[in-house]
Tab-separated table of C-alpha atoms in Angstrom:
chain	number	residue	atom	x	y	z
A	20	MET	CA	0.000	0.000	0.000
A	21	GLY	CA	1.228	3.482	-0.814
A	22	LYS	CA	1.506	6.293	1.672
A	23	TYR	CA	-0.941	9.170	1.832
A	24	GLU	CA	-1.058	11.206	-1.390
A	25	PHE	CA	-1.226	14.822	-0.224
A	26	LYS	CA	-1.804	16.409	-3.629
A	27	MET	CA	-4.979	14.549	-4.616
A	28	GLN	CA	-8.496	15.535	-3.610
A	29	ARG	CA	-10.334	13.102	-1.333
A	30	LEU	CA	-14.058	12.423	-1.109
A	31	PHE	CA	-16.039	10.536	1.537
A	32	LEU	CA	-18.682	8.214	0.084
A	33	ARG	CA	-21.455	6.257	1.780
A	34	HIS	CA	-20.978	3.284	-0.542
A	35	VAL	CA	-19.153	-0.030	-0.440
A	36	LEU	CA	-15.791	0.377	-2.173
A	37	ALA	CA	-14.256	-2.409	-4.226
A	38	GLU	CA	-12.272	-2.741	-7.420
A	39	GLY	CA	-14.472	-2.231	-10.472
A	40	ALA	CA	-17.373	-0.596	-8.612
A	41	ARG	CA	-19.216	2.203	-10.384
A	42	ILE	CA	-20.739	4.780	-8.040
A	43	GLU	CA	-23.165	7.398	-9.273
A	44	ALA	CA	-22.444	10.684	-7.533
A	45	ASP	CA	-25.439	12.414	-5.985
A	46	ARG	CA	-26.299	15.957	-7.056
A	47	GLY	CA	-24.237	17.629	-4.343
A	48	GLN	CA	-21.193	15.455	-4.972
A	49	ALA	CA	-21.438	15.941	-8.742
A	50	ASN	CA	-21.614	19.716	-8.310
A	51	TYR	CA	-18.606	19.629	-5.974
A	52	LEU	CA	-16.540	17.460	-8.296
A	53	MET	CA	-17.433	19.096	-11.609
A	54	ASN	CA	-18.064	22.743	-10.715
A	55	VAL	CA	-16.086	23.365	-7.522
A	56	LEU	CA	-13.042	21.155	-8.093
A	57	ARG	CA	-13.498	21.487	-11.882
A	58	LEU	CA	-12.588	17.868	-12.509
A	59	LYS	CA	-13.017	16.537	-16.024
A	60	ASP	CA	-13.830	13.191	-17.543
A	61	GLY	CA	-10.897	10.864	-16.895
A	62	ASP	CA	-9.514	12.783	-13.912
A	63	TYR	CA	-8.711	10.911	-10.710
A	64	ILE	CA	-9.744	11.367	-7.091
A	65	LEU	CA	-9.247	9.428	-3.859
A	66	VAL	CA	-12.373	8.047	-2.180
A	67	PHE	CA	-12.996	6.414	1.207
A	68	ASN	CA	-15.976	5.349	3.321
A	69	GLY	CA	-14.517	4.787	6.781
A	70	SER	CA	-14.450	0.986	6.500
A	71	ASP	CA	-12.974	-0.177	3.167
A	72	GLY	CA	-9.751	1.817	3.068
A	73	GLU	CA	-8.870	4.442	0.472
A	74	TRP	CA	-9.280	3.926	-3.262
A	75	LEU	CA	-8.269	5.610	-6.491
A	76	ALA	CA	-11.324	6.440	-8.596
A	77	LYS	CA	-11.731	7.819	-12.110
A	78	VAL	CA	-14.311	10.484	-12.895
A	79	ALA	CA	-16.789	9.562	-15.627
A	80	SER	CA	-18.495	12.823	-16.515
A	81	GLY	CA	-22.091	13.027	-17.674
A	82	GLY	CA	-22.074	16.811	-17.981
A	83	ARG	CA	-21.908	19.647	-15.483
A	84	ARG	CA	-24.554	18.113	-13.242
A	85	GLU	CA	-23.879	14.378	-13.456
A	86	CYS	CA	-20.914	12.103	-13.006
A	87	ALA	CA	-19.940	8.661	-11.802
A	88	LEU	CA	-16.849	7.397	-10.039
A	89	LEU	CA	-15.142	4.246	-11.302
A	90	VAL	CA	-13.243	2.600	-8.432
A	91	MET	CA	-9.841	1.456	-9.724
A	92	GLU	CA	-7.479	0.229	-6.996
A	93	GLN	CA	-6.915	0.477	-3.270
A	94	THR	CA	-4.241	2.984	-2.276
A	95	ARG	CA	-4.346	2.519	1.523
A	96	GLU	CA	-5.733	-0.198	3.758
A	97	GLN	CA	-8.327	0.655	6.391
A	98	THR	CA	-7.041	1.782	9.776
A	99	GLU	CA	-8.676	1.386	13.177
A	100	ARG	CA	-10.489	4.334	14.703
A	101	ASN	CA	-8.308	6.146	17.240
A	102	ASP	CA	-9.148	5.398	20.858
A	103	LEU	CA	-8.805	8.941	22.233
A	104	MET	CA	-12.135	10.417	23.388
A	105	TYR	CA	-12.859	14.138	23.423
A	106	LEU	CA	-15.550	15.588	25.700
A	107	PHE	CA	-16.379	19.282	25.478
A	108	ALA	CA	-18.932	21.915	26.399
A	109	PRO	CA	-20.599	23.036	23.135
A	110	LEU	CA	-19.766	26.447	21.673
A	111	LYS	CA	-21.629	28.647	19.226
A	112	HIS	CA	-21.627	27.646	15.561
A	113	ALA	CA	-18.439	28.998	13.968
A	114	ARG	CA	-16.180	28.211	16.885
A	115	LEU	CA	-17.740	24.788	17.384
A	116	ASP	CA	-17.104	24.040	13.700
A	117	TYR	CA	-13.460	25.017	14.134
A	118	MET	CA	-13.050	22.984	17.323
A	119	VAL	CA	-14.580	19.836	15.819
A	120	GLN	CA	-12.384	20.070	12.728
A	121	LYS	CA	-9.217	20.568	14.761
A	122	ALA	CA	-10.086	17.690	17.099
A	123	VAL	CA	-10.325	15.364	14.093
A	124	GLU	CA	-6.993	16.629	12.774
A	125	MET	CA	-5.437	16.017	16.195
A	126	GLY	CA	-6.433	12.346	16.177
A	127	VAL	CA	-9.603	12.130	18.241
A	128	GLY	CA	-11.630	8.944	17.753
A	129	SER	CA	-14.921	10.101	19.276
A	130	LEU	CA	-16.477	13.446	20.184
A	131	LYS	CA	-19.055	13.905	22.924
A	132	PRO	CA	-20.726	17.212	23.841
A	133	VAL	CA	-21.365	17.572	27.575
A	134	MET	CA	-23.633	20.166	29.157
A	135	THR	CA	-22.099	22.061	32.078
A	136	GLN	CA	-23.456	24.794	34.322
A	137	HIS	CA	-21.742	27.507	32.260
A	138	THR	CA	-22.289	26.018	28.792
A	139	GLN	CA	-23.128	28.779	26.309
A	140	THR	CA	-25.650	26.904	24.207
A	141	SER	CA	-28.148	24.163	25.017
A	142	ARG	CA	-28.639	22.938	21.429
A	143	VAL	CA	-26.178	20.862	19.431
A	144	ASN	CA	-26.607	20.225	15.719
A	145	LEU	CA	-25.204	16.702	15.411
A	146	GLU	CA	-25.618	16.631	11.621
A	147	ARG	CA	-23.502	19.770	11.340
A	148	MET	CA	-20.907	18.233	13.652
A	149	GLU	CA	-20.794	15.079	11.523
A	150	ALA	CA	-20.390	17.172	8.363
A	151	ASN	CA	-17.429	18.969	9.919
A	152	VAL	CA	-15.917	15.651	11.003
A	153	ILE	CA	-16.151	14.322	7.443
A	154	GLU	CA	-14.759	17.518	5.912
A	155	ALA	CA	-11.770	17.416	8.259
A	156	ALA	CA	-11.208	13.729	7.516
A	157	GLU	CA	-11.277	14.436	3.775
A	158	GLN	CA	-8.737	17.223	4.104
A	159	CYS	CA	-6.210	15.608	6.446
A	160	GLY	CA	-6.033	12.007	5.251
A	161	VAL	CA	-8.056	10.345	8.011
A	162	LEU	CA	-9.519	6.962	7.021
A	163	SER	CA	-11.593	6.082	10.103
A	164	ILE	CA	-14.360	8.611	10.702
A	165	PRO	CA	-14.536	9.708	14.364
A	166	GLU	CA	-17.808	8.957	16.139
A	167	VAL	CA	-20.114	11.848	17.061
A	168	GLN	CA	-22.025	11.042	20.247
A	169	ALA	CA	-25.240	12.583	21.537
A	170	PRO	CA	-24.909	15.337	24.158
A	171	GLN	CA	-25.455	14.609	27.850
A	172	PRO	CA	-25.195	16.562	31.099
A	173	LEU	CA	-21.693	16.282	32.522
A	174	LYS	CA	-23.018	14.912	35.817
A	175	ASP	CA	-24.816	12.064	34.025
A	176	VAL	CA	-21.675	11.165	32.081
A	177	LEU	CA	-19.584	11.033	35.253
A	178	GLU	CA	-22.125	8.925	37.149
A	179	VAL	CA	-21.886	6.005	34.727
A	180	TRP	CA	-18.251	6.440	33.674
A	181	PRO	CA	-16.745	3.436	35.529
A	182	GLU	CA	-19.297	1.089	33.926
A	183	ALA	CA	-19.472	2.780	30.513
A	184	GLN	CA	-15.721	3.381	30.162
A	185	PRO	CA	-13.973	0.773	32.335
A	186	GLY	CA	-10.287	1.536	32.819
A	187	ARG	CA	-10.415	4.816	30.883
A	188	ARG	CA	-8.864	7.853	32.587
A	189	LEU	CA	-10.488	11.253	32.130
A	190	LEU	CA	-8.057	14.169	31.792
A	191	PHE	CA	-9.834	17.233	33.139
A	192	CYS	CA	-8.283	20.446	31.790
A	193	ASP	CA	-8.534	22.729	34.816
A	194	GLU	CA	-7.631	26.394	34.535
A	195	ALA	CA	-7.458	26.527	38.348
A	196	GLU	CA	-4.820	23.777	38.619
A	197	GLY	CA	-1.957	24.961	40.820
A	198	SER	CA	0.888	24.383	38.370
A	199	HIS	CA	1.219	25.494	34.746
A	200	ASN	CA	2.868	22.446	33.193
A	201	PRO	CA	0.839	19.322	32.320
A	202	LEU	CA	3.899	17.271	31.382
A	203	MET	CA	4.613	15.942	34.857
A	204	THR	CA	1.190	14.342	35.214
A	205	LEU	CA	1.299	12.946	31.683
A	206	ALA	CA	4.848	11.638	32.100
A	207	GLN	CA	3.803	9.740	35.220
A	208	MET	CA	0.994	8.106	33.233
A	209	LYS	CA	3.445	7.099	30.532
A	210	ASP	CA	5.868	5.628	33.067
A	211	THR	CA	3.126	3.446	34.567
A	212	GLY	CA	1.634	2.463	31.206
A	213	ALA	CA	-0.852	4.978	29.844
A	214	PRO	CA	-4.469	3.734	30.066
A	215	PRO	CA	-7.146	4.556	27.486
A	216	LEU	CA	-7.731	8.298	27.721
A	217	ALA	CA	-10.464	10.878	27.398
A	218	VAL	CA	-10.010	14.657	27.450
A	219	LEU	CA	-12.528	17.072	28.970
A	220	ILE	CA	-12.579	20.761	27.983
A	221	GLY	CA	-14.966	23.105	29.762
A	222	PRO	CA	-17.011	26.074	28.534
A	223	GLU	CA	-15.878	29.669	28.046
A	224	GLY	CA	-16.946	30.530	31.583
A	225	GLY	CA	-15.009	27.607	33.014
A	226	PHE	CA	-16.293	24.841	35.244
A	227	SER	CA	-18.380	25.803	38.251
A	228	GLU	CA	-16.956	25.193	41.713
A	229	ASP	CA	-19.439	22.346	42.210
A	230	GLU	CA	-18.303	20.713	38.960
A	231	ARG	CA	-14.644	21.175	39.824
A	232	THR	CA	-15.176	19.679	43.277
A	233	LEU	CA	-17.023	16.705	41.789
A	234	LEU	CA	-14.363	16.068	39.159
A	235	ARG	CA	-11.553	16.227	41.703
A	236	SER	CA	-13.345	13.728	43.937
A	237	LEU	CA	-13.422	10.965	41.308
A	238	ASP	CA	-10.613	8.443	41.224
A	239	PHE	CA	-10.760	8.025	37.423
A	240	VAL	CA	-10.143	11.767	36.843
A	241	SER	CA	-6.771	13.523	36.594
A	242	ALA	CA	-6.599	17.326	36.502
A	243	ILE	CA	-4.038	18.894	34.158
A	244	PRO	CA	-3.218	22.577	33.563
A	245	LEU	CA	-2.750	24.187	30.144
A	246	GLY	CA	-0.170	26.841	30.897
A	247	PRO	CA	-0.198	30.211	32.688
A	248	ARG	CA	-2.806	31.893	30.480
A	249	ILE	CA	-6.572	31.464	30.247
A	250	LEU	CA	-7.307	29.930	26.837
A	251	ARG	CA	-10.450	30.129	24.769
A	252	ALA	CA	-12.217	26.779	24.678
A	253	ASP	CA	-11.353	26.097	21.025
A	254	THR	CA	-7.696	27.033	21.628
A	255	ALA	CA	-7.624	24.887	24.776
A	256	ALA	CA	-8.800	21.904	22.729
A	257	VAL	CA	-5.872	22.148	20.312
A	258	ALA	CA	-3.358	22.790	23.114
A	259	ALA	CA	-4.587	19.875	25.235
A	260	LEU	CA	-4.779	17.388	22.392
A	261	ALA	CA	-1.328	18.367	21.108
A	262	VAL	CA	0.419	17.911	24.457
A	263	ILE	CA	-1.434	14.643	25.146
A	264	GLN	CA	-0.663	13.174	21.720
A	265	ALA	CA	2.986	14.205	22.064
A	266	THR	CA	3.437	12.546	25.472
A	267	VAL	CA	1.063	9.595	25.827
A	268	GLY	CA	-0.698	9.512	22.453
A	269	ASP	CA	0.037	8.332	18.927
A	270	TRP	CA	2.814	10.851	18.214
A	271	THR	CA	5.239	8.989	20.478
């Protein structure tokens, strides 16, 4: 199998992929391929579906509004979905879009909105989240599409955590943590054999004192700081995921 081809466009398809398959593009996909990317009959594109690996496909144009994709050969085998979970308090649209896309780029395997006392918005558009997940996967070479989970109150998630996520440690990014450097805590985890991990980022207003007290009382939770400055929630997500991946994640 070849390595990731950075220069070719990639498209996510909800179809079984196999050599010789002919897939009729829907109206939106045809418009994207023919009028946005300006591909022509005989051009090539990479396609994937999250389960059958990545494939080279040839465009068979039927005009400006119609085209098919002829699946030629597999370019990369399917990979497993990453195990890292990301829990976050939802943000408003544009910043939530950004945060979801960056989480996918940083190697998250599942995303779960959690409602906290200071959460800015009570509604989460899961279809929009899934669209952003797919767009990020298309752009950065991801083969396994991260799972988008339904939102829940933080308290409910914590109550069932030991049964729902046995052995998984929850890294609680706490702006009130006494130190500034998360590396010591993460290095200790690495030295003892890092368990499956989840990362929790709070809302713009931070966690309430009740939430912080609850989190610190749970034996499956570890608090980590994110430096000496207060970060916006979307910035905190990138910072936390980067330092975790670099110490106990799949960058090591």
